[in-house]
Amino acid sequence: MCGVFGYVGQRRDVGAAIVAALKTLEYRGYDSWGLAVATADGLLVDKDVGRINGQVRVFPEATIGLGHTRWATHGRVTRQNAHPHTDCHRRIAVVHNGIIENHAVLKDQLLQRGHQFRSETDSEVVAHLVEEQLAAHRPLAESVALVFRLLEGHNAIVVMDAVSGKLAAAKRTTPLIIGQGGQGSTIASDAFALQGHADRLIHLEDGQLAVLAANSANILDRATLLPSQPVSVAVAVDRDDAGLGSYPDFLTKEVAEQPTVLRRLVASSGDDVEGLSTEMRRANRVILTGCGSAGNAALAGAYMLNSVCAMESSFVPASEFSHRAGRRLAGSLVIALSQSGETLDVLEAMDEARRRGARLAAVVNAPNSSLERRVDARVMLGAGVEQCVLATKSYSAMIAALMLTAFDLAGKFAAGAAAVCGAAQAIEALLEPDARGHIGEIGSRLAARDHLFVIGRGVHYPSALEAALKIKEVSYIHAEGFAAGELKHGVIALVEPGTPCLVFAPDDETRTDMVSSASELRSRGGHIIGVGSTPDPVFDEFIPTLPVGIASPIVEAIPGQLLGYGAALARGHDPDRPRNLAKSVTVK
Ligand code: F6R
């Protein structure tokens, strides 16, 4: 979480450039924001709580600066706690992403040495620690390297020194990317923010330190401070992806992109899928992992592997991986699913899996992400930038990727490709104005309810989990997804007259049992919203979907996305930036 952007170069309008970059980074954290620029009159720091969009500021000329969008971890959402933080003499400014686990001890020591703190954050210790090193006449690079060594946890810091006119940065796990080309040197938490500023990108490694000046970007070994050979890659983000175009919000845009994304995946993923199938064939055990929606997609993948090619696999949530996966994983393949490729729990799970002897694979959207760079095989989703905090197109693409792999393992890639294209067509039907309006209208009526239950069975059980997740995170309605068979074992006690119940009832082997479960809910007063290809008298409302067989979970992603959207609008919430959330969860 937290967006970071820094610039040093020839441009004199750094303040405006930082604000523009922070707007693109806002999905990483949007409770407050701030920037610092070094002007002829000293450091100018500007901060505010809330969203940066719409705020108009005029900044004095400057050629170096850095900015931050915050997702609070330590310290409330206040102006003082927004980054950047400065040292006692306002010579340096610091932005930080992560959690400094030993900040309390470091802060006590700094207070005893007479430093004045202005915020409640863990981050501010960095400013005062660097201040001490600079006061001892150490160069900026050495100062930042020494200070970074003191910090415990997964952190990324960027330090601006107004005196030397340089930025220095270091990281552990949490990403930092350096942009080369353009009119100077740039650094950001996210490649997306470097669009238009750079032609090539360097992904800073954990053992490195970056020092950026107006005419240079040097990557050093953090331990020795000797030059380190960075690997640079061309900017991969498609600029056409970035804007809203004629869409009212990114959620609508990204939901609408799903048919295109799925067809593109079918056309482009053949080699990736073959590589993943080869790894899976060689493995004596396959474990899928991920968080949130990606975890739901992983669970759907486990069902699909079982049903399409009789491959046994298990799903372990990434945050539980070290506790639940086997101690010895030699011969195992661990496949992580992730949109951002930067989720800390996922990266930690993969590092643990490697230590336990597993081979690693990923189904990932963000190119050159930390996850992609860790694994032995990968399927790239190519879904384009996902800017809405809710996972939508990445979720359906993840299921499609695993489905293609399952078909490939069964020696039937072409059949898998046809099934995914069928799903793309069925999604188009759901996005037709009438169908979409019908689902949105049901969603807007849900806005008046406090609770909602979603059930599915077999491969549709993950669809129930995902629909509930989408609805709750964007509308703040309490929505629970569960396996239909579990209904009678406790949850049905919560059903009251009028309680909305979303029921996935496709025409397959789960249908009869699903209709029975719907009847049980209705007998207790539940208001049944059926999703499937065939209506039934037990449904109070019906969301019709085209029959697509095993590809149903891809199509079943859409009702939850549109119901959540309808409820969110009716409740007056921002569909792209739900409260308390941020894209790319880079803290524990
Ligand atoms: C839900 C959502 C989250 C993410 C989760 C994993 O809409 O967006 O649950 O799916 O934080 O993120 P990635 O896929 O980036 O690892």
XYZ file of C-alpha atoms and ligand atoms in Angstrom:
604
model
C 0.000 0.000 0.000
C 1.071 3.666 -0.116
C 2.120 5.276 -3.367
C 5.585 6.775 -3.684
C 6.948 9.056 -6.402
C 10.176 11.033 -6.589
C 11.794 13.133 -9.321
C 15.070 14.944 -9.863
C 16.040 16.447 -13.214
C 15.638 19.375 -15.540
C 11.922 20.020 -15.128
C 11.149 23.109 -13.076
C 7.508 22.208 -12.399
C 8.217 19.312 -10.081
C 5.298 20.060 -7.746
C 2.768 19.717 -10.571
C 4.517 16.601 -11.911
C 4.352 14.958 -8.492
C 0.669 15.778 -8.021
C -0.089 14.271 -11.446
C 1.882 11.119 -10.589
C 0.235 10.816 -7.180
C -3.184 10.872 -8.841
C -2.236 7.749 -10.803
C -0.934 6.156 -7.590
C -3.916 6.993 -5.447
C -5.271 3.447 -5.704
C -2.385 2.379 -3.467
C -3.714 4.445 -0.562
C -6.047 7.364 -0.402
C -6.545 8.506 3.144
C -4.061 11.374 2.839
C -1.272 12.623 0.592
C 1.662 14.966 0.590
C 4.728 16.178 -1.235
C 7.975 18.001 -0.586
C 9.971 20.039 -3.093
C 13.352 21.645 -2.555
C 13.096 25.329 -3.568
C 15.595 28.183 -3.472
C 14.033 29.120 -0.107
C 14.318 25.642 1.393
C 12.029 22.639 1.677
C 8.380 23.233 0.916
C 6.069 20.555 2.301
C 2.393 20.364 1.430
C 0.051 17.716 2.876
C -3.628 17.076 3.200
C -6.094 14.417 4.275
C -8.518 12.871 1.790
C -8.274 12.405 -1.943
C -5.839 14.330 -4.073
C -8.192 14.515 -7.048
C -9.620 17.951 -7.621
C -7.157 19.739 -5.366
C -5.480 22.685 -7.070
C -2.159 23.818 -5.734
C 0.464 26.167 -7.144
C 4.050 25.248 -6.336
C 7.197 27.353 -6.656
C 9.836 26.313 -9.180
C 11.861 23.298 -8.151
C 13.760 20.511 -9.892
C 13.671 17.888 -7.138
C 10.832 16.554 -5.023
C 8.980 13.556 -3.713
C 5.405 12.660 -2.874
C 3.270 10.012 -1.206
C -0.294 8.751 -0.998
C -0.937 7.106 2.360
C -2.773 4.048 3.606
C -2.421 4.509 7.348
C -0.787 1.787 9.440
C 0.796 3.674 12.369
C -0.819 6.932 13.390
C -4.280 8.234 12.579
C -5.320 9.833 9.316
C -4.193 13.406 9.970
C -2.277 16.065 8.119
C 0.691 15.664 10.482
C 0.853 11.933 9.858
C 0.758 12.296 6.066
C 4.146 11.896 4.360
C 6.740 13.269 3.592
C 8.301 13.575 7.042
C 11.213 15.884 7.702
C 14.165 15.957 10.070
C 14.563 18.571 12.836
C 16.262 21.056 10.465
C 14.047 20.462 7.415
C 17.039 19.492 5.309
C 15.669 16.132 4.306
C 12.245 14.706 3.522
C 11.303 11.037 3.671
C 8.510 8.910 2.236
C 7.990 5.349 3.370
C 5.947 2.282 2.493
C 5.808 -0.648 4.900
C 5.992 -1.076 8.651
C 9.137 -0.362 10.685
C 8.660 -3.087 13.258
C 11.249 -1.710 15.712
C 10.159 1.927 15.359
C 9.206 2.298 19.053
C 12.743 1.477 20.237
C 14.314 3.697 17.570
C 11.985 6.586 18.441
C 12.738 6.331 22.177
C 16.456 6.508 21.448
C 15.998 9.497 19.121
C 13.856 11.345 21.696
C 16.536 10.763 24.295
C 19.039 12.297 21.887
C 16.865 15.418 21.667
C 15.001 14.980 18.360
C 11.586 16.597 17.970
C 8.845 14.432 16.427
C 5.919 15.995 14.610
C 3.918 12.859 13.751
C 2.707 9.601 15.300
C 4.071 7.526 12.431
C 6.724 4.836 12.432
C 8.138 6.475 9.288
C 9.412 9.681 10.882
C 12.266 7.855 12.631
C 13.956 7.545 9.235
C 14.180 11.314 8.812
C 15.852 11.785 12.209
C 18.172 8.818 11.806
C 19.391 10.103 8.433
C 19.742 13.586 9.944
C 22.232 12.170 12.479
C 24.294 10.449 9.787
C 24.442 13.591 7.621
C 25.408 15.639 10.689
C 28.356 13.243 11.091
C 29.415 14.319 7.540
C 28.568 11.010 5.903
C 27.445 11.226 2.284
C 23.752 10.657 1.599
C 24.248 7.152 0.136
C 26.187 5.922 3.138
C 23.751 7.585 5.548
C 20.711 5.948 3.989
C 22.444 2.551 3.778
C 23.379 2.719 7.468
C 19.897 3.773 8.521
C 18.140 1.182 6.377
C 20.172 -1.529 8.085
C 18.604 -0.471 11.410
C 15.028 -0.900 10.191
C 13.214 -4.195 10.841
C 10.374 -5.349 8.595
C 9.447 -5.059 4.935
C 10.050 -1.438 3.990
C 10.743 0.913 1.102
C 12.117 4.394 1.792
C 13.009 7.340 -0.408
C 15.023 10.175 1.151
C 15.409 13.611 -0.452
C 18.367 15.755 0.564
C 17.837 19.432 -0.253
C 21.535 20.222 0.208
C 23.065 17.709 -2.209
C 20.007 17.763 -4.516
C 19.770 13.977 -4.512
C 17.297 11.229 -3.776
C 18.422 7.976 -2.162
C 16.265 4.874 -1.835
C 16.361 1.367 -0.420
C 13.844 -1.443 0.004
C 13.188 -4.851 1.471
C 10.439 -6.871 -0.337
C 8.231 -3.804 -0.919
C 8.813 -2.596 -4.497
C 10.607 0.502 -5.764
C 11.128 1.124 -9.457
C 13.529 3.600 -11.022
C 12.710 5.299 -14.308
C 15.421 6.154 -16.814
C 15.071 8.459 -19.797
C 12.873 11.500 -20.113
C 14.028 14.732 -18.520
C 15.537 13.307 -15.355
C 15.497 10.415 -12.928
C 12.324 9.132 -11.335
C 11.429 6.599 -8.682
C 8.050 5.154 -7.771
C 6.316 2.364 -5.934
C 4.605 1.363 -9.163
C 5.701 1.246 -12.793
C 2.381 2.759 -13.791
C 3.348 6.124 -12.226
C 6.492 6.295 -14.378
C 4.542 6.409 -17.645
C 5.556 9.457 -19.597
C 8.617 9.976 -17.386
C 10.777 7.039 -18.453
C 11.628 4.733 -21.338
C 13.309 2.055 -19.252
C 12.729 0.781 -15.743
C 15.035 -0.690 -13.122
C 13.396 -2.787 -10.414
C 15.493 -2.078 -7.351
C 16.618 -5.283 -5.620
C 16.618 -5.806 -1.863
C 20.394 -5.611 -1.527
C 20.717 -2.417 -3.557
C 20.642 1.310 -2.933
C 19.609 3.869 -5.558
C 21.079 7.376 -5.697
C 19.362 9.709 -8.134
C 20.724 13.095 -9.181
C 19.769 15.502 -11.972
C 21.960 13.751 -14.538
C 22.456 10.290 -13.122
C 20.780 7.268 -11.584
C 23.277 5.060 -9.787
C 22.497 1.651 -8.384
C 24.875 0.547 -5.644
C 25.343 -2.561 -3.593
C 23.807 -1.537 -0.255
C 26.460 -3.330 1.818
C 29.611 -2.198 -0.027
C 28.319 0.942 -1.800
C 30.125 -0.272 -4.914
C 28.316 0.014 -8.263
C 25.845 -2.819 -8.817
C 24.820 -3.958 -12.297
C 21.095 -3.193 -12.612
C 18.847 -4.979 -15.087
C 16.636 -2.543 -16.949
C 13.478 -3.363 -18.875
C 11.443 -1.374 -21.370
C 8.313 0.341 -20.054
C 5.596 -2.280 -20.503
C 2.425 -0.419 -19.630
C 0.062 0.385 -22.471
C -0.800 4.055 -22.226
C -4.256 3.540 -23.716
C -5.102 1.521 -20.632
C -4.663 4.369 -18.230
C -7.574 6.716 -18.895
C -11.257 6.396 -18.124
C -12.358 7.179 -21.669
C -16.125 7.529 -21.682
C -16.660 5.303 -18.624
C -17.997 6.848 -15.420
C -15.493 4.983 -13.241
C -12.753 2.355 -13.437
C -14.995 -0.369 -12.037
C -17.366 -0.020 -14.990
C -14.450 0.185 -17.425
C -12.677 -2.880 -16.079
C -15.860 -4.958 -15.872
C -16.545 -4.077 -19.522
C -13.013 -5.069 -20.562
C -13.443 -8.684 -19.452
C -14.508 -10.241 -22.788
C -11.538 -8.606 -24.547
C -9.135 -9.643 -21.795
C -10.325 -13.255 -21.961
C -9.995 -13.491 -25.740
C -6.547 -11.873 -25.586
C -5.485 -14.381 -22.953
C -6.602 -17.291 -25.147
C -4.657 -15.860 -28.087
C -1.470 -15.042 -26.191
C -1.050 -17.554 -23.394
C -0.346 -20.811 -25.262
C 3.396 -20.936 -24.472
C 2.940 -19.778 -20.875
C 0.234 -22.386 -20.305
C 2.396 -25.120 -21.795
C 5.269 -24.115 -19.479
C 2.995 -24.251 -16.444
C 1.528 -27.637 -17.466
C 5.038 -29.041 -17.844
C 5.908 -27.917 -14.301
C 2.659 -29.413 -13.011
C 3.249 -32.760 -14.704
C 6.683 -32.984 -13.095
C 5.445 -32.112 -9.603
C 4.428 -34.718 -7.073
C 2.136 -32.208 -5.394
C 0.499 -28.933 -6.513
C -0.448 -26.173 -4.070
C -2.293 -23.056 -5.188
C -2.083 -19.885 -3.145
C -3.227 -16.253 -3.199
C -5.168 -13.670 -1.180
C -8.687 -12.271 -1.419
C -10.124 -12.533 -4.925
C -6.943 -14.168 -6.179
C -7.401 -16.775 -3.455
C -10.970 -17.362 -4.632
C -9.676 -17.790 -8.193
C -7.065 -20.255 -6.911
C -9.774 -22.277 -5.180
C -11.841 -22.297 -8.396
C -8.693 -23.473 -10.210
C -8.288 -26.373 -7.794
C -11.858 -27.504 -8.566
C -11.220 -27.138 -12.301
C -8.011 -29.144 -12.243
C -9.887 -31.897 -10.491
C -12.836 -31.831 -12.846
C -11.054 -31.294 -16.190
C -7.891 -33.390 -15.818
C -8.358 -35.278 -12.528
C -5.352 -33.514 -11.034
C -5.307 -33.269 -7.281
C -4.244 -29.938 -5.894
C -4.881 -27.975 -2.750
C -5.485 -24.315 -1.976
C -3.783 -22.609 0.944
C -4.429 -18.881 1.565
C -1.080 -17.115 1.255
C -1.365 -15.596 4.732
C -1.713 -19.140 6.189
C 0.915 -20.746 4.001
C 3.743 -21.025 6.500
C 1.381 -22.561 9.088
C -0.459 -24.991 6.843
C 1.668 -26.064 3.871
C 3.928 -29.079 4.380
C 7.288 -28.614 6.087
C 9.125 -30.387 3.267
C 8.062 -29.313 -0.196
C 10.783 -30.871 -2.354
C 9.107 -32.076 -5.546
C 6.093 -29.808 -4.973
C 4.981 -26.959 -7.207
C 3.497 -23.885 -5.520
C 1.450 -21.683 -7.858
C 0.656 -18.162 -6.643
C -2.109 -16.091 -8.191
C -1.822 -12.321 -7.953
C -2.927 -9.290 -9.892
C -0.262 -6.946 -8.553
C 2.474 -9.505 -7.997
C 3.394 -7.408 -4.941
C 1.090 -8.722 -2.200
C 3.369 -9.194 0.782
C 1.639 -12.328 2.086
C 2.044 -13.921 -1.348
C 5.719 -13.014 -1.622
C 6.395 -14.334 1.873
C 4.542 -17.567 1.092
C 6.618 -18.026 -2.053
C 9.884 -17.351 -0.238
C 8.877 -19.880 2.415
C 7.910 -22.415 -0.257
C 11.327 -21.966 -1.899
C 13.075 -22.467 1.456
C 11.090 -25.674 1.941
C 12.272 -26.959 -1.446
C 9.335 -26.270 -3.797
C 9.456 -25.051 -7.359
C 7.481 -21.872 -7.912
C 5.017 -20.707 -10.548
C 2.732 -17.693 -10.878
C -0.431 -16.629 -12.616
C 0.109 -12.896 -12.501
C -1.031 -9.701 -14.164
C 1.671 -7.097 -13.462
C 4.711 -7.615 -15.693
C 8.127 -7.530 -13.966
C 6.457 -7.614 -10.571
C 8.274 -9.056 -7.552
C 6.250 -12.258 -7.923
C 6.988 -12.667 -11.607
C 10.689 -12.220 -10.952
C 10.689 -14.924 -8.233
C 9.177 -17.863 -10.100
C 10.333 -20.695 -12.387
C 7.249 -20.538 -14.644
C 4.506 -18.009 -15.138
C 1.287 -17.356 -17.023
C 0.975 -13.629 -17.688
C -2.646 -12.490 -17.660
C -2.108 -9.456 -19.896
C -5.295 -7.930 -18.464
C -3.822 -4.419 -18.505
C -3.676 -2.089 -15.553
C -6.430 -2.652 -13.013
C -7.035 0.697 -11.355
C -10.239 0.094 -9.444
C -9.399 -1.270 -6.007
C -11.776 -4.187 -6.658
C -10.311 -7.088 -8.603
C -12.575 -7.731 -11.590
C -10.902 -8.462 -14.920
C -7.888 -9.991 -13.177
C -10.178 -12.415 -11.304
C -11.956 -13.762 -14.391
C -8.639 -13.922 -16.265
C -7.025 -15.934 -13.442
C -9.773 -18.546 -13.583
C -9.496 -18.662 -17.376
C -5.716 -19.147 -17.162
C -6.056 -22.077 -14.771
C -8.850 -23.525 -16.858
C -6.701 -23.377 -20.001
C -3.922 -25.096 -18.063
C -6.300 -27.840 -16.890
C -7.422 -28.429 -20.482
C -3.816 -28.397 -21.668
C -2.949 -31.053 -19.073
C -5.812 -33.109 -20.457
C -4.344 -32.661 -23.963
C -7.290 -30.472 -25.041
C -6.040 -26.862 -25.094
C -8.272 -26.043 -28.076
C -11.378 -27.175 -26.177
C -10.311 -25.013 -23.223
C -9.788 -22.062 -25.548
C -13.257 -22.544 -27.027
C -14.766 -22.722 -23.527
C -13.085 -19.455 -22.466
C -14.292 -17.748 -25.659
C -17.798 -19.052 -24.866
C -17.503 -17.435 -21.443
C -16.428 -14.150 -23.063
C -19.583 -14.237 -25.182
C -21.775 -15.014 -22.166
C -20.237 -12.036 -20.327
C -21.056 -9.806 -23.304
C -24.673 -10.917 -22.993
C -24.674 -9.969 -19.289
C -23.218 -6.565 -20.137
C -25.953 -5.747 -22.664
C -27.810 -2.644 -21.397
C -31.005 -4.538 -20.461
C -29.253 -7.359 -18.609
C -26.882 -4.985 -16.925
C -29.682 -2.627 -15.941
C -31.671 -5.547 -14.491
C -28.737 -6.669 -12.294
C -27.906 -3.085 -11.296
C -31.502 -2.546 -10.280
C -31.467 -5.645 -8.046
C -28.209 -4.287 -6.613
C -29.723 -0.903 -5.841
C -32.530 -2.643 -3.909
C -29.934 -4.604 -1.926
C -28.658 -1.238 -0.687
C -31.495 -1.161 1.853
C -30.415 -4.488 3.417
C -27.786 -5.128 6.074
C -27.072 -8.800 5.357
C -26.872 -11.038 2.318
C -25.954 -14.679 1.808
C -24.492 -16.266 -1.286
C -24.364 -20.006 -1.913
C -22.773 -22.252 -4.501
C -21.730 -25.883 -4.703
C -18.723 -27.597 -6.276
C -16.839 -25.351 -8.712
C -19.469 -22.663 -8.030
C -18.585 -22.447 -4.339
C -15.643 -20.068 -5.061
C -18.106 -17.982 -7.131
C -20.199 -17.582 -3.971
C -17.146 -16.477 -1.975
C -16.145 -14.009 -4.670
C -19.637 -12.527 -5.154
C -19.886 -11.965 -1.389
C -16.431 -10.351 -1.312
C -17.279 -8.000 -4.202
C -20.596 -6.955 -2.674
C -19.231 -6.338 0.816
C -16.088 -4.460 -0.146
C -17.808 -1.945 -2.406
C -21.261 -1.577 -0.795
C -20.346 -2.357 2.860
C -23.323 -4.724 3.081
C -22.465 -7.725 5.229
C -22.342 -10.509 2.619
C -21.303 -14.098 3.358
C -20.508 -16.711 0.751
C -20.585 -20.353 1.686
C -20.894 -23.871 0.328
C -24.590 -24.659 -0.100
C -24.239 -27.954 1.749
C -23.094 -26.063 4.846
C -26.363 -24.153 4.994
C -28.049 -26.426 7.485
C -25.031 -26.559 9.778
C -25.495 -23.148 11.326
C -25.793 -20.313 8.838
C -29.495 -20.816 8.138
C -30.170 -19.543 11.686
C -29.417 -16.037 10.340
C -32.021 -16.097 7.579
C -35.042 -13.915 8.352
C -38.051 -12.866 6.278
C -36.706 -10.774 3.401
C -33.013 -11.747 3.776
C -31.538 -11.638 0.256
C -29.917 -14.931 -0.786
C -27.942 -15.152 -4.029
C -27.988 -18.706 -5.352
C -25.683 -20.006 -8.116
C -27.766 -22.727 -9.793
C -26.272 -23.641 -13.184
C -27.537 -26.568 -15.255
C -25.030 -29.129 -14.101
C -24.723 -31.828 -11.468
C -25.157 -29.213 -8.704
C -28.545 -27.940 -9.948
C -30.941 -30.212 -8.056
C -29.177 -29.705 -4.736
C -28.969 -25.953 -5.310
C -32.698 -25.691 -5.957
C -33.303 -27.691 -2.748
C -31.040 -25.320 -0.794
C -32.894 -22.348 -2.300
C -36.198 -23.904 -1.149
C -34.856 -24.323 2.372
C -33.867 -20.653 2.437
C -37.190 -19.544 0.983
C -39.136 -21.562 3.557
C -37.470 -19.365 6.197
C -38.460 -16.197 4.376
C -35.262 -15.755 2.314
C -35.605 -13.631 -0.821
C -34.013 -15.808 -3.510
C -32.002 -14.300 -6.376
C -31.175 -17.193 -8.701
C -28.237 -17.120 -11.149
C -28.207 -19.723 -13.911
C -29.477 -20.667 -17.341
C -32.895 -21.978 -16.336
C -35.441 -20.188 -14.142
C -37.205 -21.995 -11.287
C -40.353 -21.113 -9.325
C -38.292 -20.960 -6.137
C -36.430 -17.893 -7.431
C -37.991 -14.540 -6.469
C -35.684 -12.870 -8.974
C -33.569 -14.344 -11.704
C -30.289 -13.355 -13.367
C -30.118 -15.426 -16.573
C -26.689 -16.497 -17.876
C -25.873 -18.387 -21.087
C -24.938 -22.021 -20.425
C -21.138 -22.373 -20.701
C -20.510 -25.615 -18.801
C -17.210 -25.801 -16.953
C -16.454 -22.153 -17.846
C -19.384 -20.997 -15.640
C -17.174 -19.636 -12.812
C -15.745 -17.085 -15.251
C -19.236 -15.828 -16.099
C -20.410 -16.067 -12.482
C -17.933 -13.326 -11.585
C -20.139 -10.724 -13.276
C -23.370 -10.743 -11.187
C -21.414 -10.065 -7.972
C -19.492 -7.218 -9.648
C -22.671 -5.571 -10.955
C -24.771 -6.169 -7.832
C -22.025 -4.647 -5.689
C -21.773 -1.697 -8.060
C -25.547 -1.088 -8.027
C -25.654 -1.240 -4.223
C -22.588 1.011 -3.879
C -24.078 3.713 -6.123
C -27.415 3.534 -4.310
C -25.587 3.994 -1.006
C -23.546 6.875 -2.412
C -20.141 5.155 -2.219
C -17.193 5.664 -4.547
C -17.017 2.361 -6.467
C -13.306 2.725 -7.262
C -12.003 3.625 -3.807
C -13.883 1.766 -1.055
C -13.183 2.844 2.513
C -10.238 1.330 4.382
C -8.909 -0.497 1.316
C -6.054 -0.001 -1.112
C -4.808 -1.803 -4.170
C -1.699 -3.916 -3.738
C -1.432 -4.962 -0.106
C 2.265 -4.607 0.614
C 2.046 -4.762 4.410
C 1.130 -7.637 6.750
C -10.773 -7.870 -3.907
C -9.367 -7.561 -4.054
C -8.401 -8.180 -3.114
C -7.199 -8.726 -3.898
C -6.115 -9.224 -2.933
C -4.934 -9.844 -3.655
O -11.539 -7.212 -4.869
O -8.989 -6.809 -4.899
O -8.991 -9.174 -2.348
O -7.654 -9.759 -4.714
O -5.657 -8.153 -2.150
O -4.310 -8.929 -4.494
P -3.315 -9.395 -5.632
O -4.117 -10.159 -6.620
O -2.729 -8.143 -6.178
O -2.288 -10.279 -4.966
